[in-house]
Amino acid sequence: DQQVKQNSPSLSVQEGRISILNCDYTNSMFDYFLWYKKYPAEGPTFLISISSIKDKNEDGRFTVFLNKSAKHLSLHIVPSQPGDSAVYFCTGAGSYQLTFGKGTKLSVIP
Amino acid sequence: DAGVIQSPRHEVTEMGQEVTLRCKPISGHDYLFWYRQTMMRGLELLIYFNNNVPIDDSGMPEDRFSAKMPNASFSTLKIQPSEPRDSAVYFCASSFYPGELFFGEGSRLTVL
């Protein structure tokens, strides 16, 4: 039972354009959400988070949107840069645990 | 300040052998997590500790897996006996609170 779903395993975007990574969740008990970024042969690193009481959080080129009624969140990267090429994990947090999606591999093409 | 340190980075062993993975969390972090990453299942939580005490081990797949945290600066994940299906990347992570985790670089295990 996947509580956090990232339905797109991969995404390719041209440098300078917007990247939109999507995530759906089923667990209503998640009280905040995080995005992690992972480069090959490295551990995931925290990117941005959002509390369940908000619908938007912005940090530089990265913005996360949360639609609680649809149980959907998205990560926007604008403008996309080649260094953003990585696997992005959507994560739901609740009851002192994180539940990770399977990740979306983003490739930003120069 | 050093991040989460894991060893070994790579381990190749034969089925039936004992495997021990090690983790040194970031100093001052109260929480320590062990995750396993596979292509099929993604990142799965195996077990986590708070102040050296195991809180939830429901993700540990079988009795062949065990984890300990004898002190605040060291944890081990042991697999005995190992099987080919245990092949994965095992991550250790630590945090002040169970939200923003700091991950190690992972231990890639291959069981032949």
Short mmCIF file of C-alpha atoms in Angstrom, two decimals:
data_model
loop_
_atom_site.label_atom_id
_atom_site.label_comp_id
_atom_site.label_asym_id
_atom_site.label_seq_id
_atom_site.Cartn_x
_atom_site.Cartn_y
_atom_site.Cartn_z
CA ASP A 1 0.00 0.00 0.00
CA GLN A 2 1.78 3.10 -1.27
CA GLN A 3 0.85 6.03 0.90
CA VAL A 4 2.95 8.43 -1.19
CA LYS A 5 2.88 8.07 -4.96
CA GLN A 6 5.07 9.71 -7.54
CA ASN A 7 3.53 8.51 -10.77
CA SER A 8 6.18 9.87 -13.10
CA PRO A 9 9.41 7.89 -12.78
CA SER A 10 11.23 10.38 -14.97
CA LEU A 11 10.97 13.88 -16.39
CA SER A 12 13.07 15.77 -18.93
CA VAL A 13 13.07 19.56 -19.09
CA GLN A 14 15.02 22.11 -21.09
CA GLU A 15 17.38 24.35 -19.14
CA GLY A 16 15.68 27.61 -18.17
CA ARG A 17 12.18 26.16 -18.31
CA ILE A 18 9.97 25.16 -15.40
CA SER A 19 10.12 21.67 -13.89
CA ILE A 20 6.98 20.41 -12.19
CA LEU A 21 7.19 17.26 -10.11
CA ASN A 22 3.95 15.80 -8.81
CA CYS A 23 3.05 13.71 -5.81
CA ASP A 24 -0.16 12.19 -4.47
CA TYR A 25 -0.75 10.83 -0.98
CA THR A 26 -3.44 8.81 0.72
CA ASN A 27 -2.64 9.19 4.41
CA SER A 28 -4.71 12.04 5.92
CA MET A 29 -2.57 11.90 9.08
CA PHE A 30 0.48 13.42 7.41
CA ASP A 31 1.01 16.80 9.03
CA TYR A 32 3.79 18.02 6.85
CA PHE A 33 5.55 17.16 3.64
CA LEU A 34 9.12 17.33 2.48
CA TRP A 35 11.01 17.03 -0.77
CA TYR A 36 14.43 15.43 -0.86
CA LYS A 37 16.92 15.49 -3.70
CA LYS A 38 19.33 12.65 -4.41
CA TYR A 39 22.40 12.54 -6.63
CA PRO A 40 23.93 9.19 -7.67
CA ALA A 41 26.08 7.53 -5.01
CA GLU A 42 24.98 10.06 -2.38
CA GLY A 43 22.32 10.07 0.30
CA PRO A 44 19.14 12.12 -0.10
CA THR A 45 19.36 15.74 1.00
CA PHE A 46 16.53 17.88 2.27
CA LEU A 47 15.26 20.44 -0.22
CA ILE A 48 12.06 22.09 0.98
CA SER A 49 9.07 21.36 3.21
CA ILE A 50 5.53 22.49 3.75
CA SER A 51 3.20 22.24 6.70
CA SER A 52 -0.25 20.81 6.14
CA ILE A 53 -1.76 24.12 7.27
CA LYS A 54 -0.20 25.97 4.35
CA ASP A 55 -0.78 25.71 0.63
CA LYS A 56 2.50 27.15 -0.60
CA ASN A 57 6.10 27.47 0.45
CA GLU A 58 8.81 29.13 -1.57
CA ASP A 59 12.59 29.01 -1.30
CA GLY A 60 14.49 30.64 -4.11
CA ARG A 61 13.89 28.73 -7.32
CA PHE A 62 11.89 26.05 -5.52
CA THR A 63 8.21 26.26 -4.64
CA VAL A 64 6.05 23.54 -3.17
CA PHE A 65 2.27 23.66 -3.50
CA LEU A 66 -0.11 21.62 -1.38
CA ASN A 67 -3.73 20.85 -2.25
CA LYS A 68 -5.11 19.05 0.79
CA SER A 69 -8.56 18.43 -0.64
CA ALA A 70 -6.99 16.61 -3.59
CA LYS A 71 -4.22 15.08 -1.46
CA HIS A 72 -1.74 16.37 -3.99
CA LEU A 73 1.45 18.31 -3.84
CA SER A 74 3.85 19.55 -6.44
CA LEU A 75 7.37 20.92 -6.59
CA HIS A 76 8.12 23.69 -9.06
CA ILE A 77 11.66 24.52 -10.06
CA VAL A 78 12.09 27.67 -12.09
CA PRO A 79 14.30 28.25 -13.90
CA SER A 80 15.62 24.71 -14.15
CA GLN A 81 19.38 24.27 -14.24
CA PRO A 82 21.52 21.28 -15.29
CA GLY A 83 22.65 20.92 -11.66
CA ASP A 84 19.05 20.18 -10.72
CA SER A 85 19.31 16.84 -12.50
CA ALA A 86 18.72 14.32 -9.73
CA VAL A 87 16.09 12.03 -8.25
CA TYR A 88 13.46 13.89 -6.24
CA PHE A 89 11.59 12.16 -3.42
CA CYS A 90 8.27 13.35 -2.10
CA THR A 91 7.82 12.54 1.60
CA GLY A 92 4.88 12.58 3.97
CA ALA A 93 5.55 13.02 7.68
CA GLY A 94 3.37 11.98 10.58
CA SER A 95 3.62 9.98 13.80
CA TYR A 96 7.35 10.65 13.92
CA GLN A 97 7.93 8.80 10.66
CA LEU A 98 8.64 9.74 7.08
CA THR A 99 7.08 7.87 4.20
CA PHE A 100 8.92 8.29 0.91
CA GLY A 101 7.61 8.08 -2.61
CA LYS A 102 9.64 6.07 -5.14
CA GLY A 103 11.11 9.19 -6.65
CA THR A 104 11.11 11.05 -9.96
CA LYS A 105 14.33 11.32 -11.94
CA LEU A 106 14.64 14.84 -13.34
CA SER A 107 16.95 15.48 -16.26
CA VAL A 108 17.59 19.10 -17.17
CA ILE A 109 18.91 19.34 -20.70
CA PRO A 110 21.37 22.14 -21.46
CA ASP B 1 31.04 19.43 11.08
CA ALA B 2 31.03 15.91 9.65
CA GLY B 3 27.75 14.53 8.41
CA VAL B 4 26.35 11.08 9.00
CA ILE B 5 29.12 8.55 8.42
CA GLN B 6 28.39 5.07 7.19
CA SER B 7 30.66 2.11 6.65
CA PRO B 8 31.37 0.17 4.61
CA ARG B 9 30.42 2.06 1.43
CA HIS B 10 30.33 -1.19 -0.51
CA GLU B 11 30.02 -4.76 0.69
CA VAL B 12 29.99 -7.89 -1.43
CA THR B 13 29.37 -11.12 0.41
CA GLU B 14 28.12 -14.62 -0.16
CA MET B 15 24.73 -15.93 0.83
CA GLY B 16 24.68 -17.13 4.40
CA GLN B 17 27.37 -14.78 5.65
CA GLU B 18 26.82 -12.22 8.39
CA VAL B 19 26.78 -8.57 7.36
CA THR B 20 27.26 -5.64 9.72
CA LEU B 21 26.63 -2.09 8.60
CA ARG B 22 27.75 0.81 10.76
CA CYS B 23 26.58 4.35 11.29
CA LYS B 24 27.83 7.37 13.16
CA PRO B 25 25.10 10.02 13.42
CA ILE B 26 25.61 13.76 13.61
CA SER B 27 26.52 14.77 17.13
CA GLY B 28 23.54 16.06 19.08
CA HIS B 29 20.90 14.42 16.95
CA ASP B 30 18.36 12.52 19.03
CA TYR B 31 16.88 10.42 16.24
CA LEU B 32 18.54 7.77 14.11
CA PHE B 33 16.91 5.97 11.21
CA TRP B 34 17.85 3.01 9.04
CA TYR B 35 16.38 2.94 5.53
CA ARG B 36 16.74 0.47 2.68
CA GLN B 37 16.48 1.47 -0.97
CA THR B 38 15.60 -0.97 -3.74
CA MET B 39 14.34 -0.44 -7.27
CA MET B 40 11.10 -2.24 -6.50
CA ARG B 41 10.18 -0.70 -3.17
CA GLY B 42 12.02 2.61 -3.13
CA LEU B 43 13.12 3.95 0.27
CA GLU B 44 11.72 1.91 3.13
CA LEU B 45 12.08 2.69 6.82
CA LEU B 46 13.48 -0.33 8.65
CA ILE B 47 13.81 0.97 12.20
CA TYR B 48 14.33 4.18 14.10
CA PHE B 49 15.77 5.11 17.47
CA ASN B 50 15.14 8.00 19.80
CA ASN B 51 17.80 8.68 22.42
CA ASN B 52 19.34 5.27 21.65
CA VAL B 53 16.07 3.42 22.26
CA PRO B 54 14.40 1.54 19.38
CA ILE B 55 10.98 3.10 18.85
CA ASP B 56 9.58 1.35 15.81
CA ASP B 57 11.09 -1.71 14.17
CA SER B 58 7.99 -2.72 12.24
CA GLY B 59 9.85 -2.19 8.98
CA MET B 60 12.51 -4.78 9.76
CA PRO B 61 11.76 -7.48 7.19
CA GLU B 62 12.65 -10.60 9.13
CA ASP B 63 14.32 -11.94 12.24
CA ARG B 64 17.50 -12.11 10.23
CA PHE B 65 17.71 -8.35 10.60
CA SER B 66 18.69 -6.68 13.87
CA ALA B 67 19.77 -3.17 14.81
CA LYS B 68 21.42 -1.75 17.89
CA MET B 69 22.39 1.64 19.18
CA PRO B 70 24.70 1.12 22.16
CA ASN B 71 25.39 4.84 22.52
CA ALA B 72 24.50 8.19 20.99
CA SER B 73 27.32 8.09 18.48
CA PHE B 74 27.07 4.61 17.01
CA SER B 75 24.55 2.22 15.52
CA THR B 76 24.75 -1.10 13.68
CA LEU B 77 22.44 -2.96 11.34
CA LYS B 78 23.17 -6.65 11.17
CA ILE B 79 21.89 -9.27 8.74
CA GLN B 80 22.49 -12.89 9.68
CA PRO B 81 22.34 -14.97 7.56
CA SER B 82 22.33 -12.76 4.46
CA GLU B 83 20.36 -13.67 1.33
CA PRO B 84 20.56 -12.38 -2.28
CA ARG B 85 17.25 -10.54 -1.85
CA ASP B 86 18.89 -8.39 0.84
CA SER B 87 20.97 -6.73 -1.86
CA ALA B 88 20.16 -3.01 -1.67
CA VAL B 89 21.53 0.33 -0.58
CA TYR B 90 21.15 0.85 3.15
CA PHE B 91 20.99 4.41 4.42
CA CYS B 92 21.42 5.72 7.91
CA ALA B 93 19.96 9.13 8.77
CA SER B 94 19.84 11.27 11.87
CA SER B 95 17.93 14.36 12.97
CA PHE B 96 16.99 16.63 15.85
CA TYR B 97 13.39 15.74 15.16
CA PRO B 98 11.82 13.20 12.78
CA GLY B 99 11.37 15.63 9.91
CA GLU B 100 14.43 17.02 8.22
CA LEU B 101 16.69 14.00 8.07
CA PHE B 102 20.38 14.09 7.31
CA PHE B 103 21.39 11.02 5.38
CA GLY B 104 24.70 9.26 5.10
CA GLU B 105 26.08 8.28 1.72
CA GLY B 106 24.73 4.75 2.06
CA SER B 107 26.15 1.23 2.15
CA ARG B 108 25.67 -0.73 -1.05
CA LEU B 109 25.24 -4.40 -0.21
CA THR B 110 25.50 -7.17 -2.75
CA VAL B 111 24.78 -10.71 -1.62
CA LEU B 112 25.83 -13.35 -4.14
#
